[in-house]
Coordinates of N, CA and C in Angstrom, one line a residue:
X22 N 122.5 125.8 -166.2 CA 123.5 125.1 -165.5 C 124.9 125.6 -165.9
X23 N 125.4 125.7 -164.8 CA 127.4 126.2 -165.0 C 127.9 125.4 -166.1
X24 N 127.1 124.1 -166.1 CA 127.7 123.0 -167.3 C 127.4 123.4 -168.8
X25 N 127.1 124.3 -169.2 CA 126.8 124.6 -170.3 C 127.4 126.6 -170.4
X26 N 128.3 126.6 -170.9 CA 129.3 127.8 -171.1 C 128.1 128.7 -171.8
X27 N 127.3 128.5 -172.7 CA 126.4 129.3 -173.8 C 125.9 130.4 -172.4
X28 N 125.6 129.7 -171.8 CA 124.2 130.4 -170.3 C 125.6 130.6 -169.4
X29 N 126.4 130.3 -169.2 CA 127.2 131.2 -167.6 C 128.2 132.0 -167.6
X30 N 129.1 131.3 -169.4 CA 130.6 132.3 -169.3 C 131.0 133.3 -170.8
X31 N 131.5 134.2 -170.3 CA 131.6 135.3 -171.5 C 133.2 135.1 -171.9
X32 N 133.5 134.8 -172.9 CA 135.0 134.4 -173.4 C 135.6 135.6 -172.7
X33 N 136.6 135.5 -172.2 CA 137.4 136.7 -171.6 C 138.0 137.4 -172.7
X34 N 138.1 137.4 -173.6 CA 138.3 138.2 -174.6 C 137.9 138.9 -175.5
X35 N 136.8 138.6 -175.1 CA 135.0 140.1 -175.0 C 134.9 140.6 -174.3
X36 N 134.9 140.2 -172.8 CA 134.6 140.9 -171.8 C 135.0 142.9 -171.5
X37 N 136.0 143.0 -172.1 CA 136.4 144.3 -172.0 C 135.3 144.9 -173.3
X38 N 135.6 144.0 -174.6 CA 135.1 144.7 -176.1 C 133.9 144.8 -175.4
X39 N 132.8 144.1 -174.6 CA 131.3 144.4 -174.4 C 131.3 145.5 -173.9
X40 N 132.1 145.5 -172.7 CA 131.9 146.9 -172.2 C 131.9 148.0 -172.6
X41 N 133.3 147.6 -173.8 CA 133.4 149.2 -174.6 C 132.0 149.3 -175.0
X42 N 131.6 148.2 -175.7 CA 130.6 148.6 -176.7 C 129.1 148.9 -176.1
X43 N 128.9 149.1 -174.9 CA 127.7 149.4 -174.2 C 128.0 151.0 -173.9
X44 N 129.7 150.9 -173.1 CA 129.6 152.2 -172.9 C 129.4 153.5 -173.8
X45 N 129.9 152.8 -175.4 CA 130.2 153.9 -176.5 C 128.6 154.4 -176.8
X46 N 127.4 153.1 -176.9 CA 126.2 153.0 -177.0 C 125.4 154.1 -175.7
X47 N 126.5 154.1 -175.0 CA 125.4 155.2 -173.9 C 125.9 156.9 -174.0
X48 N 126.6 156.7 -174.9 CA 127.5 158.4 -174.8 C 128.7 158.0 -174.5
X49 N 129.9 157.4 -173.9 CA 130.9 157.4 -173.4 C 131.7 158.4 -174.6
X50 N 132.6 158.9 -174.4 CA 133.7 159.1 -176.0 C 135.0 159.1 -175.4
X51 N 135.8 158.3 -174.6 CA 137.0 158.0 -173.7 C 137.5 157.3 -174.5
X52 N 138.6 157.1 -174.3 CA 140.1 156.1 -175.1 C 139.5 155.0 -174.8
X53 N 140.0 153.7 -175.5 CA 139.9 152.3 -175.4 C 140.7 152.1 -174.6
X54 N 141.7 152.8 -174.4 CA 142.7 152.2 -173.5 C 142.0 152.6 -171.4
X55 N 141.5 153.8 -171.7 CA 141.1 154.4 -170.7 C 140.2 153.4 -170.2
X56 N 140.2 152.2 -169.6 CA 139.5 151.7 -168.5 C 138.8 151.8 -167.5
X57 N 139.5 152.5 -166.6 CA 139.1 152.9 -165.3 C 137.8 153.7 -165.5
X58 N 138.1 155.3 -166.4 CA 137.3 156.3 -166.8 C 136.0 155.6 -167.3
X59 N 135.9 154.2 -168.1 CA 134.8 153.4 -168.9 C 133.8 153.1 -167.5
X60 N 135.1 152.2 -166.6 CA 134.1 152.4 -165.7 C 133.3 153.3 -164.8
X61 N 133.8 154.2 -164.7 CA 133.6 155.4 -163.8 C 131.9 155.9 -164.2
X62 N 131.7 155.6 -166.0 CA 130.9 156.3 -166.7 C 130.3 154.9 -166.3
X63 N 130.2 153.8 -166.6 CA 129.6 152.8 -166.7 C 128.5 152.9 -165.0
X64 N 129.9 153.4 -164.2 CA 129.3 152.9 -162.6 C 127.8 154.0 -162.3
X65 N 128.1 155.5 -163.2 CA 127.2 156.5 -163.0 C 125.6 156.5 -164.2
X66 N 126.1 155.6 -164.9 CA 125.1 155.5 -166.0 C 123.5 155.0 -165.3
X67 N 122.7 155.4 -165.9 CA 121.1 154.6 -165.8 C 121.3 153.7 -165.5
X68 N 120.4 152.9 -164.7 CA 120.2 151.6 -164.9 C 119.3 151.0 -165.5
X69 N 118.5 151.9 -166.0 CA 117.0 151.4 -167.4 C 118.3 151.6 -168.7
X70 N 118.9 152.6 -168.5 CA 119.7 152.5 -170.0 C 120.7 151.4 -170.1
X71 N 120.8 151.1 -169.5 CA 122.6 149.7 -169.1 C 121.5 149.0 -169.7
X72 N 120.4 148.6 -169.4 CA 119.5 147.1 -169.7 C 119.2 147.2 -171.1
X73 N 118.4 148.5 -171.2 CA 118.0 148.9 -172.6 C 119.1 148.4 -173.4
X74 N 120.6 149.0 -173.6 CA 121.3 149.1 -174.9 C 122.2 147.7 -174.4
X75 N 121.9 147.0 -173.1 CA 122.9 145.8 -173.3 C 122.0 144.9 -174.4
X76 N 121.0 144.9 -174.7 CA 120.3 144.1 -175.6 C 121.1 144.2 -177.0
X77 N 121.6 145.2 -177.8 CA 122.3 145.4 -178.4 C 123.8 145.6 -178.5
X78 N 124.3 145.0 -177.9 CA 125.9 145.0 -177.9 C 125.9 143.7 -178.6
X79 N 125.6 142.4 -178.4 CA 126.3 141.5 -179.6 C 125.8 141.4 -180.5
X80 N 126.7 141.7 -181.6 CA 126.6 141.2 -183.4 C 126.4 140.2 -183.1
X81 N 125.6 140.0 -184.7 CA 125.1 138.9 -185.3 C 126.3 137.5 -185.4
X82 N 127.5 138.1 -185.7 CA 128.2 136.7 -186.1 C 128.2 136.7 -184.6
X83 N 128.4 137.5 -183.2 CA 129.1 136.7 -181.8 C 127.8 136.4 -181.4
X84 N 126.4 136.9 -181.4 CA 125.0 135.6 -181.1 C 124.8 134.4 -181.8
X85 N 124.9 134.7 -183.0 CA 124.4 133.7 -184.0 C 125.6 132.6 -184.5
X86 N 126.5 133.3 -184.8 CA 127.4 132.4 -185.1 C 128.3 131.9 -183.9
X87 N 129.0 132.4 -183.0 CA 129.7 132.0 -182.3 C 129.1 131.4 -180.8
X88 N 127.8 131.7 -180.9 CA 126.8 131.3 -179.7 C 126.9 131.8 -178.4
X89 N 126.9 133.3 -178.1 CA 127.1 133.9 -177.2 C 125.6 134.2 -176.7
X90 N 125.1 134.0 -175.7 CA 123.9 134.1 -175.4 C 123.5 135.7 -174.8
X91 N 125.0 135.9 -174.1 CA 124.8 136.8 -172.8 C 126.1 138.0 -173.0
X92 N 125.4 139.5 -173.2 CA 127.3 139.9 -173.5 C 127.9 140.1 -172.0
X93 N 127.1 140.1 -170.9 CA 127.4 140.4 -169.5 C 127.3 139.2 -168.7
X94 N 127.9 138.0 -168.4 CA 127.8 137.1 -167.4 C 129.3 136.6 -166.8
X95 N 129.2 136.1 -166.1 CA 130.8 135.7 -165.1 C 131.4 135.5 -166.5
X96 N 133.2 135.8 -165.9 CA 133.8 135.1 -167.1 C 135.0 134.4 -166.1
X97 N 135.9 133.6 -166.8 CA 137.2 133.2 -165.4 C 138.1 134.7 -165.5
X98 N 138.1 134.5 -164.1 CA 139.1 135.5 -163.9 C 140.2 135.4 -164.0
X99 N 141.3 136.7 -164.5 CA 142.6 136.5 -164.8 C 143.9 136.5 -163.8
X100 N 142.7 136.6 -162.1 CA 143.7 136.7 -161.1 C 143.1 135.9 -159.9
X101 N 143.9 135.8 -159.3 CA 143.0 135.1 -157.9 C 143.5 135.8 -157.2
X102 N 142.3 136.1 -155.9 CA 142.1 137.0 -154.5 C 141.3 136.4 -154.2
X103 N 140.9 136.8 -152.5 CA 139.6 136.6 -151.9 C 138.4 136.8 -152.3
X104 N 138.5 138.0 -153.1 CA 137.4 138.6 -153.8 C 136.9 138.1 -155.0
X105 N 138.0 137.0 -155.3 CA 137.4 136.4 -157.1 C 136.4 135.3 -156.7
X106 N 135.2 135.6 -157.7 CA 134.3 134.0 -158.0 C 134.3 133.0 -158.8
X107 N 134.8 133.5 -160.0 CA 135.2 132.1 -160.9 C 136.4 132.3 -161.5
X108 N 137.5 131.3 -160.0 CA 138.7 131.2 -160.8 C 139.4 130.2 -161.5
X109 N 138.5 129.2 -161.8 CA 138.8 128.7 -163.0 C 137.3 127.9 -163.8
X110 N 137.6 127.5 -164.9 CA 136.5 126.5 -165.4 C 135.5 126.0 -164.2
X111 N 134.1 126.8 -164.1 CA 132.9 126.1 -163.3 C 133.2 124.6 -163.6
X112 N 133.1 124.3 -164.5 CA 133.5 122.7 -164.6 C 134.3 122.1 -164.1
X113 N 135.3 122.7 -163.5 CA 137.2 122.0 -162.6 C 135.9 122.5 -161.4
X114 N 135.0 123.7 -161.1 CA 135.4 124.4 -159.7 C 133.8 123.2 -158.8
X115 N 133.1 122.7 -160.5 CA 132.1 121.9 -159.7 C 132.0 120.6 -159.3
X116 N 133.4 120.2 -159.0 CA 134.1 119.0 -158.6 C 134.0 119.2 -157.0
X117 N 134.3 120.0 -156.8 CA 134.5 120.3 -155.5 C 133.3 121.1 -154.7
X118 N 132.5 121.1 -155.3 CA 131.7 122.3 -155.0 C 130.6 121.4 -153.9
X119 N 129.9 122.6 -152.5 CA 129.5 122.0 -151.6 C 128.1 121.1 -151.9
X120 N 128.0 121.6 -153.1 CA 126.1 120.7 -153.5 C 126.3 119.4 -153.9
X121 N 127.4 118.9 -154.0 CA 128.2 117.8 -154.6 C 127.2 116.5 -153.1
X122 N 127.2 117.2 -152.2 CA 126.8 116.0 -151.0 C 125.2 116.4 -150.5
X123 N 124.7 116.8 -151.8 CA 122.9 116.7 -150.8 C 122.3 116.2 -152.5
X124 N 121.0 115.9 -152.0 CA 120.2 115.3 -153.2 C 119.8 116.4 -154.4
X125 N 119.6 116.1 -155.6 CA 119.7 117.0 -156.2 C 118.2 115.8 -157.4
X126 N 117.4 117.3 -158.2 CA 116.8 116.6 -159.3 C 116.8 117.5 -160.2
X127 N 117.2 117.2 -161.7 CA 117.0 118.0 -162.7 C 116.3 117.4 -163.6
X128 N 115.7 118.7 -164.4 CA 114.3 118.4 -165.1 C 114.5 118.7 -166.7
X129 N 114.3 118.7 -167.2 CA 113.8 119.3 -168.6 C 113.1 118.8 -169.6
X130 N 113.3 119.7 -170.6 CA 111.9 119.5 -172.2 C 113.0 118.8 -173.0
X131 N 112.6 117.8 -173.6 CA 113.4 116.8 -174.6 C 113.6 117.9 -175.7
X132 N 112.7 118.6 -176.0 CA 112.7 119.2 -177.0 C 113.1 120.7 -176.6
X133 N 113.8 120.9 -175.4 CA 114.0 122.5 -174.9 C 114.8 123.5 -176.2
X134 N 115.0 123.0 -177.4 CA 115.5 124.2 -178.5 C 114.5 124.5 -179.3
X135 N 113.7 124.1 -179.5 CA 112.1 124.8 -180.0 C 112.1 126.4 -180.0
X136 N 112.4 127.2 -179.0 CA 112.5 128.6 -178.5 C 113.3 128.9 -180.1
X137 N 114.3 128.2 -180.7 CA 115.3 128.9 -181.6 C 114.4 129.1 -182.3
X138 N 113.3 128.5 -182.9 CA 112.5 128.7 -184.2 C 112.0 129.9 -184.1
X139 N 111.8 130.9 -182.9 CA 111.4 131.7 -182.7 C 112.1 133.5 -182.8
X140 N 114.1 132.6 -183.2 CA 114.8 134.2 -182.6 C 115.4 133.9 -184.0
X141 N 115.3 134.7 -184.7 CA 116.0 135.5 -186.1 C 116.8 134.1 -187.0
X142 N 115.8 133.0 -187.1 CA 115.6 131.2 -187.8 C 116.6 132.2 -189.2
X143 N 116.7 132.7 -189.6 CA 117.2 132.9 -191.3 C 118.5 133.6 -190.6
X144 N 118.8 134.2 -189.9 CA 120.5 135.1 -189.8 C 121.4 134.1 -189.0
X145 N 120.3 132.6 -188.3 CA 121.6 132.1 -187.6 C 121.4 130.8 -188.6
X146 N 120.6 130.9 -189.9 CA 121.1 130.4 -191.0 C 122.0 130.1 -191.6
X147 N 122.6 131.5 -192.1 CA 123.0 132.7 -192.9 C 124.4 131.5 -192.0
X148 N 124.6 131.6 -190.6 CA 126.3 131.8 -190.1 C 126.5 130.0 -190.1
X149 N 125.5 129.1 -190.2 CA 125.8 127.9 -190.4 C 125.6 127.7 -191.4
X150 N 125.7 128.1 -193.0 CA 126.0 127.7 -194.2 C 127.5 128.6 -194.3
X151 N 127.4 129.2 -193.7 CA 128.9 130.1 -194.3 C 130.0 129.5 -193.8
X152 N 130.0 128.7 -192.6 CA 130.9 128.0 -192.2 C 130.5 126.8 -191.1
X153 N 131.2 125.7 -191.4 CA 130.6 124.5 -190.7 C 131.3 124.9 -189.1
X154 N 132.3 125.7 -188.7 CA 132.8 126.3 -187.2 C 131.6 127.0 -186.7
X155 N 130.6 127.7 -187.6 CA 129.6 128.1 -186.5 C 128.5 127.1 -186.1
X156 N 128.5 126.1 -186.6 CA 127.6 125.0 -186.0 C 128.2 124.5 -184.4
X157 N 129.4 124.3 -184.0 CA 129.7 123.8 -182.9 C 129.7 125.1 -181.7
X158 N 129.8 124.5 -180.9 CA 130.2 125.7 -179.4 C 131.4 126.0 -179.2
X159 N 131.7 127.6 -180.1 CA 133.2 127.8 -180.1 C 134.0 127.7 -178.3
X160 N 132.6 128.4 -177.9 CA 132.9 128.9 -176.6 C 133.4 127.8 -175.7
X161 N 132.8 126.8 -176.0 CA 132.7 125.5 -175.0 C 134.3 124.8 -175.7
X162 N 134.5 125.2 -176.6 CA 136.0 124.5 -177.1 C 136.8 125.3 -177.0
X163 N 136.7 126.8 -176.8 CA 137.8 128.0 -176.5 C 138.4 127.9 -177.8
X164 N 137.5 127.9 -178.8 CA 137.8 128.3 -180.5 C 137.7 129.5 -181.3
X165 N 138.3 129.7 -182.2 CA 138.0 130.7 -182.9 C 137.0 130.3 -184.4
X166 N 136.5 130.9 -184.6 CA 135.8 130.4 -186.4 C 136.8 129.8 -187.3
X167 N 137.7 130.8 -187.0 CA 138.5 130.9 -187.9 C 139.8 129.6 -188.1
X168 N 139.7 129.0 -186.9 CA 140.6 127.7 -186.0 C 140.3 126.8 -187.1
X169 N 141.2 126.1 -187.9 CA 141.2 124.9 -188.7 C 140.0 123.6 -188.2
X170 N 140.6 123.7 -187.2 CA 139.8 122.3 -186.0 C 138.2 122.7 -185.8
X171 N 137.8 124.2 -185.8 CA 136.5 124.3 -186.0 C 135.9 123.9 -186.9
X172 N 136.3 124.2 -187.6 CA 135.5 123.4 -189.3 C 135.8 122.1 -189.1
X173 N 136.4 121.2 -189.0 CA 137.0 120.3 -188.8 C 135.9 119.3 -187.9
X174 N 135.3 119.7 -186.6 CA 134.4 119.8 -185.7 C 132.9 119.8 -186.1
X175 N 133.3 120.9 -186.7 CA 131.7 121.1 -187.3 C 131.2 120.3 -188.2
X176 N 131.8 119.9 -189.2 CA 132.0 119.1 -190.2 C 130.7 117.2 -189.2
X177 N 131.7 117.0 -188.5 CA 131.7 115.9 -187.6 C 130.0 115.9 -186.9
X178 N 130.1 117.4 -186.1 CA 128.7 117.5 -185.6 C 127.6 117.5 -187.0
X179 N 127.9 118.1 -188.0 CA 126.3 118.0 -188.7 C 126.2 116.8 -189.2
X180 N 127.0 115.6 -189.2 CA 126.7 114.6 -190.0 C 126.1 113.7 -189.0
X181 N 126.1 113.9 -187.3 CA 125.6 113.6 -186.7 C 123.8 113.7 -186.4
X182 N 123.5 115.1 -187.1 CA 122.3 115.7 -187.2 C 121.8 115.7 -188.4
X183 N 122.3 115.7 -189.2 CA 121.9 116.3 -190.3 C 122.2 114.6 -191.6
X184 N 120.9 114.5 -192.2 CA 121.5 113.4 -192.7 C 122.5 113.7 -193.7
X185 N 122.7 112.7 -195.0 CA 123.6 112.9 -196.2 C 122.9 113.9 -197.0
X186 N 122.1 113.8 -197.1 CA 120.9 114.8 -198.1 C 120.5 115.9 -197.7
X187 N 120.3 115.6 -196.2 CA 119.9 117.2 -195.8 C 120.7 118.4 -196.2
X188 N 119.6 119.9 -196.0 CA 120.6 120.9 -196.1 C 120.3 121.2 -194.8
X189 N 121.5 122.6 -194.6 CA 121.1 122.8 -192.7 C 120.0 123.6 -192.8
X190 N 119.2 124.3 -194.0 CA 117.5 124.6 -193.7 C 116.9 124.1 -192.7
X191 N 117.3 122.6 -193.0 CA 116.2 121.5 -192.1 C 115.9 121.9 -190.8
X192 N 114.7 122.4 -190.4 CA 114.6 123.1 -189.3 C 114.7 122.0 -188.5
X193 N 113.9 121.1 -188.3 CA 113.4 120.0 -187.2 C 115.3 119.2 -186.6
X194 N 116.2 119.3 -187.7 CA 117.4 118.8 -187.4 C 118.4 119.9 -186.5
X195 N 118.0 120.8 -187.0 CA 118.3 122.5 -186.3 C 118.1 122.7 -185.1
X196 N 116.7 122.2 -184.8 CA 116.0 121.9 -183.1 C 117.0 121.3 -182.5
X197 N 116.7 119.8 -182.7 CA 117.2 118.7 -182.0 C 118.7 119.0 -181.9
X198 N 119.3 119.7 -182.8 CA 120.8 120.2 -182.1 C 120.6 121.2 -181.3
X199 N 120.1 122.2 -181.5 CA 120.2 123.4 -180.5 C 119.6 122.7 -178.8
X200 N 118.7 121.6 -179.3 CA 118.4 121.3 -177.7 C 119.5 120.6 -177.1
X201 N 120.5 119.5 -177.8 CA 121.2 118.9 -177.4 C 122.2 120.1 -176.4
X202 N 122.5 120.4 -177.9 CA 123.7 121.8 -177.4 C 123.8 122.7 -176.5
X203 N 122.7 123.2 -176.2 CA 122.3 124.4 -175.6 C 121.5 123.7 -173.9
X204 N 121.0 122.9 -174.0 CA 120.5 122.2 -172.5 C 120.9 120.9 -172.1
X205 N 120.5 119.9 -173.3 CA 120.7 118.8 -172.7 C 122.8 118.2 -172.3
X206 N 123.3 118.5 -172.9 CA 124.5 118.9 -173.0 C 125.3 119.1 -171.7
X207 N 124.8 120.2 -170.9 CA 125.2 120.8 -169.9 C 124.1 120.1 -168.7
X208 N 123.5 119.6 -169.0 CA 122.5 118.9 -167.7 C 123.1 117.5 -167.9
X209 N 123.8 116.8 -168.7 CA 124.2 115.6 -169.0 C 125.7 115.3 -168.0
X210 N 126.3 116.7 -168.3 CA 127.4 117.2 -168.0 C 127.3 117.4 -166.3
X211 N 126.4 118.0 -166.0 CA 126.3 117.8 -164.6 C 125.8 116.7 -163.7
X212 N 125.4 116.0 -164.5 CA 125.1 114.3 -163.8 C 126.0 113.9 -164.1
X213 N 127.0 113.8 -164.6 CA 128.3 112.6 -165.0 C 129.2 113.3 -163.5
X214 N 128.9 114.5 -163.5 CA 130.4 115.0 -162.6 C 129.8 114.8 -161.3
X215 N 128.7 114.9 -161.0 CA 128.3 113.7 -159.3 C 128.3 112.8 -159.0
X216 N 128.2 112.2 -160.5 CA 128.4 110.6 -160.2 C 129.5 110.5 -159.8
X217 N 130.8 111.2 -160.2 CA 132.0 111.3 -160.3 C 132.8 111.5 -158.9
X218 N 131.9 112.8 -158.9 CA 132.8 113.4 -157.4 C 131.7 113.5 -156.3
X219 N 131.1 113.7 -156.2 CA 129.8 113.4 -155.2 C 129.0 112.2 -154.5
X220 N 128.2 112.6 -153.6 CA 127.7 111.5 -153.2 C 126.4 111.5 -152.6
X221 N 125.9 112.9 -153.1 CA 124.5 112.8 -153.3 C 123.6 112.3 -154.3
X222 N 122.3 111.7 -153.7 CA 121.9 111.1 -154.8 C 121.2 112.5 -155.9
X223 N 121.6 111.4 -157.4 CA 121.1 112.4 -158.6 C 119.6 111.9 -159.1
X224 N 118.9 112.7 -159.8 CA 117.4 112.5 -160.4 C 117.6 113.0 -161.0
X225 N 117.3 113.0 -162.4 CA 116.9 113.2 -164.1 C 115.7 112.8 -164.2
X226 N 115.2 114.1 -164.3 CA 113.9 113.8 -164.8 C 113.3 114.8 -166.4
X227 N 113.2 113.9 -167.6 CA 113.2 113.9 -168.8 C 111.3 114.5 -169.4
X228 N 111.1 115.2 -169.5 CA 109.6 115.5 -170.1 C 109.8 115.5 -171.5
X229 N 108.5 114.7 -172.1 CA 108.4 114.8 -173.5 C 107.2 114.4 -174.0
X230 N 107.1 116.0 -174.8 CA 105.5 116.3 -175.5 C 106.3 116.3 -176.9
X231 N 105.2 115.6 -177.7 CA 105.0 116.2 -179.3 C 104.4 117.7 -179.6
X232 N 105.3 118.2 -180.2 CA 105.4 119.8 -180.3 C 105.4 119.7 -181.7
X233 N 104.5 120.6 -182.3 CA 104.1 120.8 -183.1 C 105.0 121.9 -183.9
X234 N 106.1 122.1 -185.1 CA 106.6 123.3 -185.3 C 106.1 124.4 -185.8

């Protein structure tokens, strides 16, 4: 869903660094500054190799800690034309937007963050004991780690999850955030804004198995 920044938007202030860093990963050796040329190379490159080495373009702290899911997805554009798609916050643009007036149903797994136990459980460890700013969605608050108010945030979110005793090991508390965060969050987010601005009817529809870890 648009309503969830992890899955649709790439901070605009990556968006150029990814590129560098795919193009440098395929051979490029052009100036940083040299743009146009990045593309030029980018537009003539493989397209088995673009897929292959985009898997590797984000570090550990911008997956793991900063919660970047995607190094290539829409980001807001820094200009408006005919030709732009997202010129501002999906969230301002899905106020208005035409699905707002037909029936709509959304689905999901109560437990849809189960998947994390599966992607590198010990290095997105590692970035939520080092700092309580990588527990929240920098992205979704347009933060830095480094931003006072992120710690500050994060602090807030684990006491929500995590009891007084827990450490953030606790995997099962680890889940139940990453689902919040990562799905339920942005599907919650998009039924509030129909009710809001729309006038089609909404359906939520919630599945829930006991899942074994």
């Amino acid at each position: 869903t648009s309503f969830s920044k992890q899955w649709t938007l790439v901070p605009r202030t990556h968006c150029e660094k990814f590129a560098q860093v795919l193009a440098r990963k395929l051979g490029w050796s052009g100036s940083k500054c040299d743009s146009k040329g990045m593309l030029e190379y980018l537009e003539n490159a493989s397209a088995f190799d673009i897929v292959e080495q985009s898997t590797t373009v984000l570090s550990n702290e911008e997956e793991f800690g900063e919660g970047i899911f995607l190094p290539f997805a829409p980001c807001i554009e820094p200009y408006n034309s005919e030709n732009c798609l997202v010129t501002k916050d999906p969230i301002l643009m899905a106020r208005t937007a035409w699905s707002n007036g037909i029936d709509i149903l959304f689905t999901g797994c109560s437990f849809e963050g189960i998947f994390k136990a599966f992607i590198k459980e010990e290095v997105a460890l590692y970035y939520r004991q080092s700092s309580p700013a990588y527990i929240i969605p920098l992205n979704e608050l347009d933060l830095q780690p480094t931003d006072p108010t992120a710690a500050e945030y994060g602090e807030r979110l684990k006491s929500l999850y995590y009891a007084a005793d827990q450490c953030l090991a606790n995997q099962e508390s680890y889940l139940k955030y990453s689902s919040d965060s990562i799905f339920w969050h942005g599907i919650y987010r998009a039924v509030m804004s129909r009710i809001a601005h729309g006038n089609g009817k909404t359906f939520l529809f919630r599945f829930h198995v006991n899942a074994a870890l």
